[in-house]
PDB file of C-alpha atoms in Angstrom:
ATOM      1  CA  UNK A 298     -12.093  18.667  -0.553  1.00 61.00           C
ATOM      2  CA  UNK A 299      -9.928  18.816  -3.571  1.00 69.00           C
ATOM      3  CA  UNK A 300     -11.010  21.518  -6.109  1.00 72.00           C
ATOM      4  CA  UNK A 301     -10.193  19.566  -9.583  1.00 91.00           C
ATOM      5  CA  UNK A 302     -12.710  17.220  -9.025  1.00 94.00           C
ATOM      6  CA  UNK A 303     -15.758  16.734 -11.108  1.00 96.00           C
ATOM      7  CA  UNK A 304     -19.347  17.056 -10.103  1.00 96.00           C
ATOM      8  CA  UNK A 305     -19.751  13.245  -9.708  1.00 97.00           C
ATOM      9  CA  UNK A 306     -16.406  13.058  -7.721  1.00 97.00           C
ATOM     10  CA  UNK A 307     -18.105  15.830  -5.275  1.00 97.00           C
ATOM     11  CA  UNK A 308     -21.087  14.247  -4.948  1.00 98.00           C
ATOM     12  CA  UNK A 309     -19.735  10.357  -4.302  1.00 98.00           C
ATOM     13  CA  UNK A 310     -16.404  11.821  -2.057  1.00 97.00           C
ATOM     14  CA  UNK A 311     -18.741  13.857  -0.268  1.00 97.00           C
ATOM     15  CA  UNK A 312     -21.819  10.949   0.272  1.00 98.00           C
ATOM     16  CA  UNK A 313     -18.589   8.854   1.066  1.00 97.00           C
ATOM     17  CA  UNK A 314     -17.365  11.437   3.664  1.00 95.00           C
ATOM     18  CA  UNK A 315     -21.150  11.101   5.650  1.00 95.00           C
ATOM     19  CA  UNK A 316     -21.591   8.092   5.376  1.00 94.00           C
ATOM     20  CA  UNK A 317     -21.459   6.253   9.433  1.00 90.00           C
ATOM     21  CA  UNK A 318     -20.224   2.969   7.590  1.00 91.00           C
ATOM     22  CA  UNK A 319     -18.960   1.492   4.455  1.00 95.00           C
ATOM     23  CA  UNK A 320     -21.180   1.975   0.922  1.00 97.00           C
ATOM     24  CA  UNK A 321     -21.475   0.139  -1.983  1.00 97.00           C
ATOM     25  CA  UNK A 322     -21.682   1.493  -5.476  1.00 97.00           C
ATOM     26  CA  UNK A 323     -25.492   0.938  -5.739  1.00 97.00           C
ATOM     27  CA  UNK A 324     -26.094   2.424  -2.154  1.00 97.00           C
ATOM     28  CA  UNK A 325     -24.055   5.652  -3.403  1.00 98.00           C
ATOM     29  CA  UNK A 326     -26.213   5.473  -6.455  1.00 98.00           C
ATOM     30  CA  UNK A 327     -29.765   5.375  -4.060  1.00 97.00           C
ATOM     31  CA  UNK A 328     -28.145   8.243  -2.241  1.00 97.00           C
ATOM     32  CA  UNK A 329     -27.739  10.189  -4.757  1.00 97.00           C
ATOM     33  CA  UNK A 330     -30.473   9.761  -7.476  1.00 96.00           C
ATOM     34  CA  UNK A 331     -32.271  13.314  -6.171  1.00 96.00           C
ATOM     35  CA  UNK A 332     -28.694  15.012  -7.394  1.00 96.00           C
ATOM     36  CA  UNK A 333     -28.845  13.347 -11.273  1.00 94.00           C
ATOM     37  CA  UNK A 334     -26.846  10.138 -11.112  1.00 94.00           C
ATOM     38  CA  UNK A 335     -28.987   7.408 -12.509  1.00 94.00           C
ATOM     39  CA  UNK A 336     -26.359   4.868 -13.969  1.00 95.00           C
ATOM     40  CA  UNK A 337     -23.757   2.642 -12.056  1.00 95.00           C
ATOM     41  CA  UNK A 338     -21.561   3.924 -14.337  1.00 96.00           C
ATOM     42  CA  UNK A 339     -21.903   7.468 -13.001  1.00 97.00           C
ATOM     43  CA  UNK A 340     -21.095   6.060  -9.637  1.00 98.00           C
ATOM     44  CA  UNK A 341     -18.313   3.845 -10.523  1.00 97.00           C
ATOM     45  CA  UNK A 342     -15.931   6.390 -12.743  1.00 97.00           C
ATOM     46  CA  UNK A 343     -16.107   8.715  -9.804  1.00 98.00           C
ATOM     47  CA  UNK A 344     -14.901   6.023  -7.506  1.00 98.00           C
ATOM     48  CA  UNK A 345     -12.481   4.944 -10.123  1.00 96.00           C
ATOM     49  CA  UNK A 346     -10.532   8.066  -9.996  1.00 96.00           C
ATOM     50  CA  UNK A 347     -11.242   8.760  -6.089  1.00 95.00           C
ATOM     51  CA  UNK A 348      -9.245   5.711  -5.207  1.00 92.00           C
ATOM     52  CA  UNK A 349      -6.908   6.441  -8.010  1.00 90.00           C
ATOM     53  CA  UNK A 350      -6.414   9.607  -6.583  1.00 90.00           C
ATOM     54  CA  UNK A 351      -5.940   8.174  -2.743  1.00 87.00           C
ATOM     55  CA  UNK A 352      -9.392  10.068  -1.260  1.00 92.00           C
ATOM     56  CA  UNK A 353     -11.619   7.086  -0.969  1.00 93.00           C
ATOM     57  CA  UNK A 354     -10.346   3.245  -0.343  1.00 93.00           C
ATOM     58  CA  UNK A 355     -12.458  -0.071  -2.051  1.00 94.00           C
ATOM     59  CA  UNK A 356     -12.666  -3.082   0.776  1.00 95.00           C
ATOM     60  CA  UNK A 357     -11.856  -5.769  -0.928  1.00 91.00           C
ATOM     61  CA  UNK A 358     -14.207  -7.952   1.566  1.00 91.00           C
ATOM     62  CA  UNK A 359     -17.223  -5.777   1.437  1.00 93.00           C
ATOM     63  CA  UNK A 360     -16.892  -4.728  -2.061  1.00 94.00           C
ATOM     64  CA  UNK A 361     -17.683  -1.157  -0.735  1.00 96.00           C
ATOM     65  CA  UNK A 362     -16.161   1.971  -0.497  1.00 97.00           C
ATOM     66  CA  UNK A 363     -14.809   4.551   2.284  1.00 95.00           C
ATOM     67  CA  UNK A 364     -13.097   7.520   1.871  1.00 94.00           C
ATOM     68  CA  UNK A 365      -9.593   7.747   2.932  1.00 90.00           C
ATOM     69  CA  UNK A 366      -9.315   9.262   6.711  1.00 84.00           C
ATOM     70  CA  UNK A 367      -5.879  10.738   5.851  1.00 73.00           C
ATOM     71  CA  UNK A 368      -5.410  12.656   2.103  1.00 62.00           C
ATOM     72  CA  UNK A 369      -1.850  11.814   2.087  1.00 57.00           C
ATOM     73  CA  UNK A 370      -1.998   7.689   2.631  1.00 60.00           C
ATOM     74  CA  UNK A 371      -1.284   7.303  -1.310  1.00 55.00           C
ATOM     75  CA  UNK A 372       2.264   8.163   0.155  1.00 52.00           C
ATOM     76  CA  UNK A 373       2.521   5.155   2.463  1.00 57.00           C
ATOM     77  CA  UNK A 374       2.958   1.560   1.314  1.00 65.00           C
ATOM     78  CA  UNK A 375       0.802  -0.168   4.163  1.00 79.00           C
ATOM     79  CA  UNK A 376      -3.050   0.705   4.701  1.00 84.00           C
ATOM     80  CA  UNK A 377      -4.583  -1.386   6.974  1.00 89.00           C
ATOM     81  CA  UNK A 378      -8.553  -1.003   8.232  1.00 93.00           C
ATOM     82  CA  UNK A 379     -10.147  -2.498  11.042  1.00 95.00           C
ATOM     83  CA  UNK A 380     -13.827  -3.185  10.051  1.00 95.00           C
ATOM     84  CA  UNK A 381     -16.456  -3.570  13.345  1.00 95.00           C
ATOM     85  CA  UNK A 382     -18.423  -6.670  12.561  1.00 93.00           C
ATOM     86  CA  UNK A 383     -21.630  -5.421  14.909  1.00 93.00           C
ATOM     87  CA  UNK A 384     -21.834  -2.054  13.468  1.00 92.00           C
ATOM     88  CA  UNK A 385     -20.270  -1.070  10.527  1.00 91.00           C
ATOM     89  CA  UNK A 386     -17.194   0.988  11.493  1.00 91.00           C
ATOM     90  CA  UNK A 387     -14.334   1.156   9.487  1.00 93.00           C
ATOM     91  CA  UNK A 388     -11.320   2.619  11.404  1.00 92.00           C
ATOM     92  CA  UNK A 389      -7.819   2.783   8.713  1.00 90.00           C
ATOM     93  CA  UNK A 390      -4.662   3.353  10.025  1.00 88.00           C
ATOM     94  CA  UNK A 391      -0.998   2.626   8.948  1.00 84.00           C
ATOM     95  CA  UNK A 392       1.602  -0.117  10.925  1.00 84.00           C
ATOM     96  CA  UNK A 393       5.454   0.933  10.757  1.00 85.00           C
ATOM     97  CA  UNK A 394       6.387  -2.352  11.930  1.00 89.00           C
ATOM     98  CA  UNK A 395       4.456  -4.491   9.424  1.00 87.00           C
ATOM     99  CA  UNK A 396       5.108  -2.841   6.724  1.00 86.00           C
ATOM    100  CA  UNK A 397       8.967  -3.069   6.950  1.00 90.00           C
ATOM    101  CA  UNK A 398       8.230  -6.539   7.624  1.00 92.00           C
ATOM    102  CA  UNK A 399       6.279  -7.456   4.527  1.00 91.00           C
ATOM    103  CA  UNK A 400       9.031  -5.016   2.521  1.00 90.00           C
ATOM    104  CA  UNK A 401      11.554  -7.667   4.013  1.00 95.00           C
ATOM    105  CA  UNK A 402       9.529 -10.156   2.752  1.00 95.00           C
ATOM    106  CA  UNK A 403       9.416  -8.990  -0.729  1.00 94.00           C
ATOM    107  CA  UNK A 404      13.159  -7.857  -0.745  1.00 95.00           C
ATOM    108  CA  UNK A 405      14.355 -11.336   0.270  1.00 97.00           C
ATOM    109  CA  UNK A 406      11.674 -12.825  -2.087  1.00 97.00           C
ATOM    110  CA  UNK A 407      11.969 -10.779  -5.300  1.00 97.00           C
ATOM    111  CA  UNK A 408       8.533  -9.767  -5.048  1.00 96.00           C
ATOM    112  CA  UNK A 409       7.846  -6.348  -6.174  1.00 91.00           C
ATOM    113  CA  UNK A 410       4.802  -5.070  -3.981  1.00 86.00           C
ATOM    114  CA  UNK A 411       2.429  -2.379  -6.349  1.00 82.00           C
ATOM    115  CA  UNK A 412      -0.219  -2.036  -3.408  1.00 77.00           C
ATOM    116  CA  UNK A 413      -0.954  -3.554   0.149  1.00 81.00           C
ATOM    117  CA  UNK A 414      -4.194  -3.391   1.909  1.00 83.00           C
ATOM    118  CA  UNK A 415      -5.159  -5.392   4.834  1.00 90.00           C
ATOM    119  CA  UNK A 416      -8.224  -5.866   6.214  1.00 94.00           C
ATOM    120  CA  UNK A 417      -8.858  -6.639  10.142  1.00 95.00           C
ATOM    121  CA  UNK A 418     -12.198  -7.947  10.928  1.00 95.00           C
ATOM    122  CA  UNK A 419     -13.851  -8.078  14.791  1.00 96.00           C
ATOM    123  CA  UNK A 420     -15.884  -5.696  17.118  1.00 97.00           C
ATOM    124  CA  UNK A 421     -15.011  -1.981  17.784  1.00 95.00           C
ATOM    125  CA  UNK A 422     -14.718  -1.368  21.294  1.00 96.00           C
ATOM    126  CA  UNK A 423     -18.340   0.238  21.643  1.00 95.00           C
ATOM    127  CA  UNK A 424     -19.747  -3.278  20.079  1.00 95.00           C
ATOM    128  CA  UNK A 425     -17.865  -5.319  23.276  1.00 96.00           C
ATOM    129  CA  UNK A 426     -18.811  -2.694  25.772  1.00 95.00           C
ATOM    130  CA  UNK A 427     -22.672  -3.092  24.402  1.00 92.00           C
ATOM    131  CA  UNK A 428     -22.612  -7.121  24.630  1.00 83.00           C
TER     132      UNK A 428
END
């Protein structure tokens, strides 16, 4: 864990790193009443500057919050996460071939990409092997 971060980044980065599936702001908050934080607030600054920083990831879908499985993934232009509809698990990874794709895209387009994130939704394969 990176030492420059505050007490609240700590505490959400480190409920984040625990956690067996995505959280929300307000189940961070639950989790960590018994520690001080009482306000959203609390909770969302620290995520703020987590996923500034690159060490935890929003889903757009699930409006909830992972942290990042690899610290340097702020370097790549493509993170992509496979979310397991049955139980929760978020696996992120990075595609080589899609993302020169989608930069041939934009450079043929003119569209300047700031950020990508996709987001793959279906069963893990302990979910199909349990069905």
């Amino acid at each position: 864990m990176p030492t420059d971060l505050t007490r609240n980044q700590e505490l959400v980065l480190g409920t984040l790193n625990h956690a067996p599936a995505p959280l929300s702001a307000y189940d961070i908050l639950d989790l960590l009443r018994s520690e001080g934080l009482r306000a959203p607030l609390q909770v969302y600054r620290a995520l703020d500057k987590l996923v500034e920083r690159g060490l935890a990831h929003r889903l757009e879908s699930l409006n909830a919050f992972v942290a990042c499985a690899d610290e340097h993934c702020h370097r790549k232009g493509l993170i992509a996460f496979a979310i397991c509809e049955g139980c929760g698990k978020v696996d992120e990874f990075a595609d080589a071939v899609i993302e020169e794709r989608l930069g041939t895209w934009a450079g043929t387009t003119g569209f300047k990409v700031e950020r990508t994130t996709m987001e793959i939704r279906g069963k893990c394969a302990e979910c199909l092997k349990a069905a």
